[in-house]
Structure formats: C-alpha cells, structure tokens
Amino acid sequence: MNQSKYQMIADELKSKILSGEYAENTTIPPELQLQKDYQVSRHTIRQAIALLANEGFLRKEKGSGTYVDGKYKRAESNHSTHKTIGVVTTYLSDYIFPSIIRGIEKTLREKGYSLLLASTNNDFQQEKECIEKMITQGVEGLIVEPTKSNQYNPNLALYVRLKEQGIPMVMINAVYEEIRAPYICVDDVESGFLATEHLIKKNHKKLLLITKIDDLQGKYRMKGFIKACEEFGIQFSPEDIITYETETRKQIVNQVLARLEDEPQITGIVCYNDQIASSLVDQLSDAGFKIPKELSIIGNDNSALSKIGNVKLTTLNHPKEQMGEDSANWIIEAIEEGHEPDNILYEPTLVERDSVRTIE
C-alpha cells in the first residue's frame, strides 16, 4: 500500500529530528515554507505536523511556531518495562548471523535485558531507518554490524548523534573508519594471510583471490592475501584479484570461469567467505573441474556451509556465538559501569578439511 503524502512528509521530518538536523526546542520551518518545499497543500502539512505532535516529536506554541519536542524519548522510556538493547546486523537469517544473534540473545536474557532486532540487508537507506527506529524506541545501547563498511556512509551523522546522546554502541565484524567507534572483530588481514599461506605451503604457485570490496572485511582479507604473496615471492597479476559487491555476487562464477580459461596455471583459489567458496565448489564441479584435484579452494568463517556438500571446505574460524556473547557483555558493561571496555580482536585459526590438496 502506498504511503499517503502526509505520512511521507512526517517520516522525513522525523528523520531530520532524529539525526539532529532539527534540534530539540528549536522551531521547524513555517507551514508556508514546508508547503513550498514539498509541493503540497497546507492541509497535508498540518496533517503531518499533527501526526508528529501526537507521537511526541513536535509541539505547537501559539504565535511562536512549531517546536521540536523530546516527549517521544520520555514516552518510550516510560513504556519500556525491559531494559532494551538494539541489535542491527546486515542480515538476520543468512549465513553466520543466526549464530551471532543467538549468542547476543542468550547473554542479554541471562542479564535481564531484552533485544530489539533489525536488519539492513547491507543497504544504507534501510540502515538509516533501523537506527532511527532504535533511537525512537529508546534503546539503552546498540550493537551494530556496519553496512557496506568500505564505502562512504551517508548515515555517519546519525552515529555521531548517538554518541552525543550518550547511547553506548559497539560495532561487530567491521567498523566505520571515519568515526572512532569501539569494535569486536576478527583480524581479517591475518585471515587473508593464513588462507593464502596455507595454499602456498601446499606448493600452489598461481593463485586467485575472490573478495567482496564494499565491506571492510574484504579489503582487509585482500591485504592479507597480498602480504602473503609478497612474503613468499608469489607473483600475481591484477586479473588474479576478482572483486564483487553485495549487488554483483551472482556474477562471480562467470568471472572465475573466464579467468581460469585465460590462465589455466591457476591451482588455488582464496575466497572471501564460505558462501562464495561453497557456491564455487558446486558450480566449478558442474563445469567439469575436479575439486581439489585440479583446483584447491579455501573459504572463511567456518560456517555450516563448510561442512556440507560433496567437498568439505578448508576454511578459517569465525567465533560466531562467542562474538555474540562478547558483544552483549561489552554493551552491558558500558551501560552499567559507565565506561567503554576494550576493543576485541579475535585471532583466526585454520580449519583443514578436504578442499585443498598438496601439489607434489
């Protein structure tokens, strides 16, 4: 169902209040100005203002104008019978996320906190809506997995606003480099290094890297790949690093097949994660390649995907449930003790299975 015009205007004004563009106790633009800005009738503007006044975001003062109100915050904290932590991840039911969320939920429940969960689908606009919802709901703290952490994020002002409001926040899996935020991450440079080193030590001389370039983890895993190649004197050309973004993941297999056709000497492939590695094993097998006899493939994250299928994946560990528990304990300590605990950086370890062979 389409949103009505006044609801869309109300949502936009609410965004400006939550992001701090319209500060508490200052006036919003007059009705005539809003009419011009949005190209709607005065009645529509008044409906939007009435809606926000009803929700505690605005108050009208006769003869003076319409002011930003803070009632919505107080209303939410009064309604809240539980102490609530907001959790924003890129995905909810995909891949490693259920395990992370399980760790968070279990720990919060034990400590008497409830969880408000939202997912961005790795999309900036959805991230904005998630964070605004969390602020409106009056959460006491936030656990956030950044969206497209290797790209400029138009929502950085919102995160700065959270800090100004004194809402503790910790980032998991990655961190926005532009803002100083506490984090709980795996050492992804080391992950990339260990995966590449493992193939090199199995006598693979010509390698291919597939990495996701809109997330920081992919950038760091690429750094690890390059570092290992340099350290062991392995030559690679620009075409040996294949990058993709959230939206282009499905094109990867065709790019890999094209590269293998151009460069038949390639014997080892380092993958951004098990999701890509698992898909590659299936589709390269369908294309006639024998895994690992002709091509060795290594994943990352030690997910459920690495343990199923005809070829079990060699991969790197990701402490999924542990990360969930640690982030929940981190945010509770920040709320209850009033100070930020230390960052946590997990050291990855190699998990050997069947997808990598030694070249004699």
PDB file of C-alpha atoms in Angstrom, residues 56-226:
ATOM      1  CA  GLY A  56       5.746  13.483  20.853  1.00  0.00           C
ATOM      2  CA  PHE A  57       8.184  14.764  18.195  1.00  0.00           C
ATOM      3  CA  LEU A  58       6.676  18.271  17.787  1.00  0.00           C
ATOM      4  CA  ARG A  59       4.668  20.779  19.833  1.00  0.00           C
ATOM      5  CA  LYS A  60       2.821  23.865  18.589  1.00  0.00           C
ATOM      6  CA  GLU A  61       3.180  27.111  20.531  1.00  0.00           C
ATOM      7  CA  LYS A  62       0.562  29.735  19.652  1.00  0.00           C
ATOM      8  CA  GLY A  63       2.000  32.770  17.924  1.00  0.00           C
ATOM      9  CA  SER A  64       5.517  31.352  18.125  1.00  0.00           C
ATOM     10  CA  GLY A  65       5.703  28.337  15.779  1.00  0.00           C
ATOM     11  CA  THR A  66       6.132  24.577  15.852  1.00  0.00           C
ATOM     12  CA  TYR A  67       8.967  23.295  18.048  1.00  0.00           C
ATOM     13  CA  VAL A  68      10.896  20.017  18.203  1.00  0.00           C
ATOM     14  CA  ASP A  69       9.802  18.207  21.346  1.00  0.00           C
ATOM     15  CA  GLY A  70      11.631  15.488  23.294  1.00  0.00           C
ATOM     16  CA  LYS A  71       8.448  13.871  24.605  1.00  0.00           C
ATOM     17  CA  TYR A  72       8.882  10.854  22.315  1.00  0.00           C
ATOM     18  CA  LYS A  73      12.026   9.833  24.245  1.00  0.00           C
ATOM     19  CA  ARG A  74      10.338  10.078  27.622  1.00  0.00           C
ATOM     20  CA  ALA A  75       7.239   8.271  26.339  1.00  0.00           C
ATOM     21  CA  GLU A  76       9.344   5.383  25.103  1.00  0.00           C
ATOM     22  CA  SER A  77      11.352   5.041  28.304  1.00  0.00           C
ATOM     23  CA  ASN A  78       8.118   5.092  30.359  1.00  0.00           C
ATOM     24  CA  HIS A  79       6.549   2.376  28.202  1.00  0.00           C
ATOM     25  CA  SER A  80       9.611   0.212  28.409  1.00  0.00           C
ATOM     26  CA  THR A  81       9.294  -2.428  31.108  1.00  0.00           C
ATOM     27  CA  HIS A  82      12.520  -4.081  29.954  1.00  0.00           C
ATOM     28  CA  LYS A  83      15.983  -2.715  29.537  1.00  0.00           C
ATOM     29  CA  THR A  84      16.358  -2.976  25.770  1.00  0.00           C
ATOM     30  CA  ILE A  85      19.462  -3.331  23.592  1.00  0.00           C
ATOM     31  CA  GLY A  86      19.191  -2.626  19.863  1.00  0.00           C
ATOM     32  CA  VAL A  87      20.934  -5.055  17.519  1.00  0.00           C
ATOM     33  CA  VAL A  88      21.401  -4.073  13.860  1.00  0.00           C
ATOM     34  CA  THR A  89      23.001  -6.617  11.507  1.00  0.00           C
ATOM     35  CA  THR A  90      23.275  -6.704   7.728  1.00  0.00           C
ATOM     36  CA  TYR A  91      21.272  -9.948   7.531  1.00  0.00           C
ATOM     37  CA  LEU A  92      19.195 -11.963  10.015  1.00  0.00           C
ATOM     38  CA  SER A  93      18.601 -15.475   8.711  1.00  0.00           C
ATOM     39  CA  ASP A  94      21.529 -15.720   6.298  1.00  0.00           C
ATOM     40  CA  TYR A  95      24.817 -17.467   6.730  1.00  0.00           C
ATOM     41  CA  ILE A  96      26.637 -16.848  10.089  1.00  0.00           C
ATOM     42  CA  PHE A  97      24.209 -14.275  11.511  1.00  0.00           C
ATOM     43  CA  PRO A  98      21.777 -16.596  13.361  1.00  0.00           C
ATOM     44  CA  SER A  99      24.719 -17.897  15.447  1.00  0.00           C
ATOM     45  CA  ILE A 100      25.888 -14.366  16.328  1.00  0.00           C
ATOM     46  CA  ILE A 101      22.337 -13.312  17.236  1.00  0.00           C
ATOM     47  CA  ARG A 102      21.870 -16.483  19.322  1.00  0.00           C
ATOM     48  CA  GLY A 103      24.964 -15.558  21.393  1.00  0.00           C
ATOM     49  CA  ILE A 104      23.704 -11.998  21.906  1.00  0.00           C
ATOM     50  CA  GLU A 105      20.162 -13.049  22.789  1.00  0.00           C
ATOM     51  CA  LYS A 106      21.245 -15.751  25.275  1.00  0.00           C
ATOM     52  CA  THR A 107      23.581 -13.371  27.152  1.00  0.00           C
ATOM     53  CA  LEU A 108      21.109 -10.459  27.217  1.00  0.00           C
ATOM     54  CA  ARG A 109      18.353 -12.723  28.523  1.00  0.00           C
ATOM     55  CA  GLU A 110      20.604 -14.030  31.323  1.00  0.00           C
ATOM     56  CA  LYS A 111      21.363 -10.424  32.363  1.00  0.00           C
ATOM     57  CA  GLY A 112      17.719  -9.281  32.297  1.00  0.00           C
ATOM     58  CA  TYR A 113      17.857  -7.325  29.034  1.00  0.00           C
ATOM     59  CA  SER A 114      15.599  -7.678  26.008  1.00  0.00           C
ATOM     60  CA  LEU A 115      16.648  -7.386  22.397  1.00  0.00           C
ATOM     61  CA  LEU A 116      15.278  -5.220  19.588  1.00  0.00           C
ATOM     62  CA  LEU A 117      16.467  -6.726  16.318  1.00  0.00           C
ATOM     63  CA  ALA A 118      16.692  -5.121  12.870  1.00  0.00           C
ATOM     64  CA  SER A 119      18.422  -5.894   9.587  1.00  0.00           C
ATOM     65  CA  THR A 120      19.764  -3.509   6.919  1.00  0.00           C
ATOM     66  CA  ASN A 121      20.204  -6.010   4.032  1.00  0.00           C
ATOM     67  CA  ASN A 122      23.519  -4.152   3.553  1.00  0.00           C
ATOM     68  CA  ASP A 123      21.608  -1.089   2.319  1.00  0.00           C
ATOM     69  CA  PHE A 124      22.253   2.471   3.586  1.00  0.00           C
ATOM     70  CA  GLN A 125      18.631   3.619   3.470  1.00  0.00           C
ATOM     71  CA  GLN A 126      17.498   0.573   5.452  1.00  0.00           C
ATOM     72  CA  GLU A 127      20.331   1.163   7.940  1.00  0.00           C
ATOM     73  CA  LYS A 128      19.107   4.741   8.448  1.00  0.00           C
ATOM     74  CA  GLU A 129      15.571   3.509   9.142  1.00  0.00           C
ATOM     75  CA  CYS A 130      16.865   0.850  11.573  1.00  0.00           C
ATOM     76  CA  ILE A 131      18.963   3.320  13.595  1.00  0.00           C
ATOM     77  CA  GLU A 132      16.146   5.902  13.700  1.00  0.00           C
ATOM     78  CA  LYS A 133      13.758   3.207  14.906  1.00  0.00           C
ATOM     79  CA  MET A 134      16.226   2.251  17.658  1.00  0.00           C
ATOM     80  CA  ILE A 135      16.546   5.875  18.836  1.00  0.00           C
ATOM     81  CA  THR A 136      12.756   6.299  18.798  1.00  0.00           C
ATOM     82  CA  GLN A 137      12.308   3.082  20.794  1.00  0.00           C
ATOM     83  CA  GLY A 138      14.644   4.430  23.473  1.00  0.00           C
ATOM     84  CA  VAL A 139      17.227   1.603  23.445  1.00  0.00           C
ATOM     85  CA  GLU A 140      19.891   1.767  26.170  1.00  0.00           C
ATOM     86  CA  GLY A 141      22.693   0.558  23.933  1.00  0.00           C
ATOM     87  CA  LEU A 142      23.397  -0.604  20.379  1.00  0.00           C
ATOM     88  CA  ILE A 143      25.271  -3.493  18.800  1.00  0.00           C
ATOM     89  CA  VAL A 144      25.760  -2.670  15.103  1.00  0.00           C
ATOM     90  CA  GLU A 145      27.220  -4.548  12.185  1.00  0.00           C
ATOM     91  CA  PRO A 146      28.189  -1.803   9.708  1.00  0.00           C
ATOM     92  CA  THR A 147      26.574  -1.615   6.278  1.00  0.00           C
ATOM     93  CA  LYS A 148      28.975  -1.556   3.291  1.00  0.00           C
ATOM     94  CA  SER A 149      31.776  -0.601   5.684  1.00  0.00           C
ATOM     95  CA  ASN A 150      34.307   0.051   2.915  1.00  0.00           C
ATOM     96  CA  GLN A 151      32.179   2.771   1.266  1.00  0.00           C
ATOM     97  CA  TYR A 152      31.308   6.305   2.330  1.00  0.00           C
ATOM     98  CA  ASN A 153      28.231   6.049   4.546  1.00  0.00           C
ATOM     99  CA  PRO A 154      25.661   8.883   4.395  1.00  0.00           C
ATOM    100  CA  ASN A 155      24.467   7.866   7.898  1.00  0.00           C
ATOM    101  CA  LEU A 156      27.647   8.817   9.775  1.00  0.00           C
ATOM    102  CA  ALA A 157      25.934  11.911  11.270  1.00  0.00           C
ATOM    103  CA  LEU A 158      23.366   9.602  12.866  1.00  0.00           C
ATOM    104  CA  TYR A 159      26.145   7.661  14.602  1.00  0.00           C
ATOM    105  CA  VAL A 160      27.717  10.881  15.852  1.00  0.00           C
ATOM    106  CA  ARG A 161      24.279  11.847  17.190  1.00  0.00           C
ATOM    107  CA  LEU A 162      24.056   8.545  19.120  1.00  0.00           C
ATOM    108  CA  LYS A 163      27.368   9.378  20.756  1.00  0.00           C
ATOM    109  CA  GLU A 164      26.164  12.864  21.680  1.00  0.00           C
ATOM    110  CA  GLN A 165      23.042  11.347  23.247  1.00  0.00           C
ATOM    111  CA  GLY A 166      25.274   9.095  25.366  1.00  0.00           C
ATOM    112  CA  ILE A 167      23.928   5.843  23.888  1.00  0.00           C
ATOM    113  CA  PRO A 168      26.764   3.266  24.122  1.00  0.00           C
ATOM    114  CA  MET A 169      27.485   1.433  20.890  1.00  0.00           C
ATOM    115  CA  VAL A 170      29.830  -1.335  19.765  1.00  0.00           C
ATOM    116  CA  MET A 171      30.427  -2.441  16.172  1.00  0.00           C
ATOM    117  CA  ILE A 172      30.879  -6.086  15.195  1.00  0.00           C
ATOM    118  CA  ASN A 173      32.717  -7.697  12.226  1.00  0.00           C
ATOM    119  CA  ALA A 174      33.861  -4.289  10.908  1.00  0.00           C
ATOM    120  CA  VAL A 175      33.965  -0.623  11.885  1.00  0.00           C
ATOM    121  CA  TYR A 176      33.454   2.650  10.028  1.00  0.00           C
ATOM    122  CA  GLU A 177      36.943   4.059   9.608  1.00  0.00           C
ATOM    123  CA  GLU A 178      35.683   7.681   9.585  1.00  0.00           C
ATOM    124  CA  ILE A 179      34.347   7.593  13.161  1.00  0.00           C
ATOM    125  CA  ARG A 180      36.085   6.460  16.328  1.00  0.00           C
ATOM    126  CA  ALA A 181      33.893   3.582  17.421  1.00  0.00           C
ATOM    127  CA  PRO A 182      34.642   0.575  19.637  1.00  0.00           C
ATOM    128  CA  TYR A 183      34.652  -2.777  17.836  1.00  0.00           C
ATOM    129  CA  ILE A 184      34.644  -6.554  18.180  1.00  0.00           C
ATOM    130  CA  CYS A 185      36.172  -8.099  15.053  1.00  0.00           C
ATOM    131  CA  VAL A 186      38.224 -10.950  13.658  1.00  0.00           C
ATOM    132  CA  ASP A 187      41.724  -9.987  12.457  1.00  0.00           C
ATOM    133  CA  ASP A 188      40.765 -10.135   8.769  1.00  0.00           C
ATOM    134  CA  VAL A 189      44.250  -9.262   7.478  1.00  0.00           C
ATOM    135  CA  GLU A 190      45.506 -12.342   9.327  1.00  0.00           C
ATOM    136  CA  SER A 191      42.589 -14.412   7.909  1.00  0.00           C
ATOM    137  CA  GLY A 192      43.578 -13.486   4.358  1.00  0.00           C
ATOM    138  CA  PHE A 193      47.225 -14.141   5.151  1.00  0.00           C
ATOM    139  CA  LEU A 194      46.653 -17.596   6.716  1.00  0.00           C
ATOM    140  CA  ALA A 195      44.408 -18.768   3.857  1.00  0.00           C
ATOM    141  CA  THR A 196      46.967 -17.708   1.241  1.00  0.00           C
ATOM    142  CA  GLU A 197      49.943 -19.053   3.222  1.00  0.00           C
ATOM    143  CA  HIS A 198      48.179 -22.434   3.529  1.00  0.00           C
ATOM    144  CA  LEU A 199      47.868 -22.752  -0.266  1.00  0.00           C
ATOM    145  CA  ILE A 200      51.460 -21.567  -0.823  1.00  0.00           C
ATOM    146  CA  LYS A 201      52.784 -24.108   1.697  1.00  0.00           C
ATOM    147  CA  LYS A 202      50.884 -26.793  -0.236  1.00  0.00           C
ATOM    148  CA  ASN A 203      53.052 -25.774  -3.242  1.00  0.00           C
ATOM    149  CA  HIS A 204      50.417 -23.716  -5.104  1.00  0.00           C
ATOM    150  CA  LYS A 205      52.251 -21.110  -7.187  1.00  0.00           C
ATOM    151  CA  LYS A 206      49.440 -19.460  -9.154  1.00  0.00           C
ATOM    152  CA  LEU A 207      46.561 -18.158  -7.024  1.00  0.00           C
ATOM    153  CA  LEU A 208      43.249 -16.387  -7.495  1.00  0.00           C
ATOM    154  CA  LEU A 209      41.555 -14.202  -4.844  1.00  0.00           C
ATOM    155  CA  ILE A 210      37.811 -13.529  -4.801  1.00  0.00           C
ATOM    156  CA  THR A 211      36.898 -10.748  -2.370  1.00  0.00           C
ATOM    157  CA  LYS A 212      33.968  -8.501  -1.511  1.00  0.00           C
ATOM    158  CA  ILE A 213      35.004  -4.905  -1.897  1.00  0.00           C
ATOM    159  CA  ASP A 214      32.116  -2.909  -0.372  1.00  0.00           C
ATOM    160  CA  ASP A 215      32.809  -4.369   3.106  1.00  0.00           C
ATOM    161  CA  LEU A 216      35.945  -3.676   5.123  1.00  0.00           C
ATOM    162  CA  GLN A 217      36.479  -7.392   5.819  1.00  0.00           C
ATOM    163  CA  GLY A 218      37.052  -7.926   2.087  1.00  0.00           C
ATOM    164  CA  LYS A 219      39.559  -5.094   1.885  1.00  0.00           C
ATOM    165  CA  TYR A 220      41.471  -6.471   4.886  1.00  0.00           C
ATOM    166  CA  ARG A 221      41.406 -10.073   3.621  1.00  0.00           C
ATOM    167  CA  MET A 222      42.825  -8.774   0.328  1.00  0.00           C
ATOM    168  CA  LYS A 223      45.627  -7.052   2.291  1.00  0.00           C
ATOM    169  CA  GLY A 224      46.410 -10.412   3.910  1.00  0.00           C
ATOM    170  CA  PHE A 225      46.460 -12.153   0.515  1.00  0.00           C
ATOM    171  CA  ILE A 226      48.885  -9.567  -0.919  1.00  0.00           C
TER     172      ILE A 226
END
